[in-house]
Amino acid sequence: MFYNKFAKFVAVLCCVCFQETCTEEYKPNWASLDARPLPTWYDKSKIGVFIHWGVFSVPSFGDGFLGEWFWQFWKGQPRPVAVEFMKKNYPPNFQYADFAPMFTAELYDPNHWADVLKASGAKYVVLTSKHHEGYTNWPSINSWNWNSMDVGPNRDLVGDLAKAIRNRTSIRFGLYHSLYEWFNPLYLKDKKNMYTTQDFVRTKTMPELYDIVRRYKPEVIFSDGQWEADSSYWNSTHFLAWLYNSSPVKQTIVTNDRWGKDTLCKHGGYLTCRDHYNPGVLQKRKFENAMTIDKGSWGFRRNAELADYITIQDLLQELVTTISCGGNLLINIGPTKSGTIAPIYEERLRQMGQWLQMNGEAVYGSKPWKYQNDTTNPHVWYTAKQGGDVVYAFLFQWSQSVTLRSPLASSSSATVDLLGGKPSLVWMPLKEKGVKIEIPAWSNAKWVMVLRLTGFAG
Ligand SMILES: *[C@@H]1O[C@H](CO)[C@@H](O)[C@H](O)[C@H]1NC(C)=O
Ligand SMILES: *[C@@H]1O[C@H](CO)[C@@H](O)[C@H](O)[C@H]1NC(C)=O
Ligand SMILES: *[C@@H]1O[C@H](CO)[C@@H](O)[C@H](O)[C@H]1NC(C)=O
């Protein structure tokens, strides 16, 4: 009896304290928000898939410019290639908005997408909820007749993917969101007023950001389109304080650094700094290398050629160099306007998944080692096991033997194994420094070979 009463008392006390700290923990300023520790799932995940999909997937054309920027390069800062493309292929009065009914997504099968993503080995996915064109891939009440329910697919594209991902996989669901919209009259008015008015933020950006969090409970928000105005204009710190203190995803949400022109590479959650950010040296703060399988675009391009797509060899090297320096890799695909994932994207994702089946131990849950790349061999990069006496060496090239200069055997009982292979390779310490390892003929390693070194120091 006493025990029960006591337990109840403690429970009430706990809840009150808990709520109090929760609602007041983070203040709407960068010093406070930056102090929030990144939820641990994010670093452990290492790999996400980025998906750029929208009305831009209809023209799906980019020639020397990014495909998802088509509207801007046709009407905003016109480029001859885009203007010519429209003149040649569409009637004279054709408007960008006329592409929207052609965004049909009739072959969109979110369960299939979920299966492909799962096969890739990625642990999170980030879908464009709205890009700079302003069209929302969900039925936003703040985007009248410029959303996927009213025009085009007549479907909640975001919600349907969220459901499929959560039903079939353990992948975390995330959303990309652009703060600015190139041609929104309210945004252009605020801009003309030198951002002294915030009508666009009050009636569009913020209501929609809160809406996607409440509806879809994303665990990543990849913010973008921040660079023209300060975070004070975007009201970003107020949104983030709510997100971290009282939103339905306050425990697990992870965000990036694109919250105003004053924040990039500085404030927020993890750092993105720039697109394709792969610094090549160890970083103090968690970063994400957001990169593309089509090297020339985030949105699908019908005019892409085979050589425009990154090879599996280069993709894996990008992954390894990124995680060696403490980053995550966010790999972008661009689905078609019909809702299909082109086979070349599917192939890259499945190849990565196949490689991870054998070598995932050296990736997920790893941490940077003392050395990121070998001191003398430029084709070797390293990670280390979290809380263990193990170093992983990733070989981008190999022959019958390989010489590593950075790892030093602590004793003669140190071992070297090939991931996915039989145990114990033959090795010998080098007089100068380092170790020479025999690579057996039976090795079935592909693209990037991974060695597990146990009992070695740096
Ligand atoms: C959930 O996934 C299973 C297969 O894993 C499938 O049979 C079922 O239809 C899915 N449910 C929904 C609501 O999509
Ligand atoms: C900014 O956020 C605060 C806190 O939610 C709110 O009171 C204020 O109205 C917001 N301003 C704009 C322009 O959205
Ligand atoms: C590799 O390591 C060396 C030092 O060991 C360093 O100078 C170099 O910048 C590193 N990075 C690359 C990309 O080679």
mmCIF file of C-alpha atoms in Angstrom, residues 38-39 49 80 112 148-149 191-192 209 223-224 239-240 315 352 367 424 426:
data_model
loop_
_atom_site.group_PDB
_atom_site.id
_atom_site.type_symbol
_atom_site.label_atom_id
_atom_site.label_comp_id
_atom_site.label_asym_id
_atom_site.label_seq_id
_atom_site.Cartn_x
_atom_site.Cartn_y
_atom_site.Cartn_z
ATOM 1 C CA LEU A 38 22.399 14.419 -31.834
ATOM 2 C CA PRO A 39 20.199 11.353 -31.271
ATOM 3 C CA VAL A 49 18.844 7.542 -49.388
ATOM 4 C CA PRO A 80 19.538 29.444 -73.360
ATOM 5 C CA HIS A 112 8.323 -1.502 -54.173
ATOM 6 C CA SER A 148 -0.111 16.354 -55.067
ATOM 7 C CA MET A 149 -3.707 15.738 -54.019
ATOM 8 C CA LYS A 191 12.103 39.890 -50.226
ATOM 9 C CA LYS A 192 11.227 43.264 -51.780
ATOM 10 C CA LEU A 209 6.743 22.682 -41.503
ATOM 11 C CA SER A 223 16.086 21.897 -44.468
ATOM 12 C CA ASP A 224 17.194 23.811 -47.575
ATOM 13 C CA PHE A 239 10.519 26.102 -34.923
ATOM 14 C CA LEU A 240 13.539 24.094 -33.748
ATOM 15 C CA LEU A 315 30.028 5.158 -54.739
ATOM 16 C CA MET A 352 25.661 -1.293 -52.345
ATOM 17 C CA LYS A 367 33.733 5.169 -35.619
ATOM 18 C CA SER A 424 43.203 -15.454 -40.499
ATOM 19 C CA VAL A 426 49.072 -14.395 -43.227
#
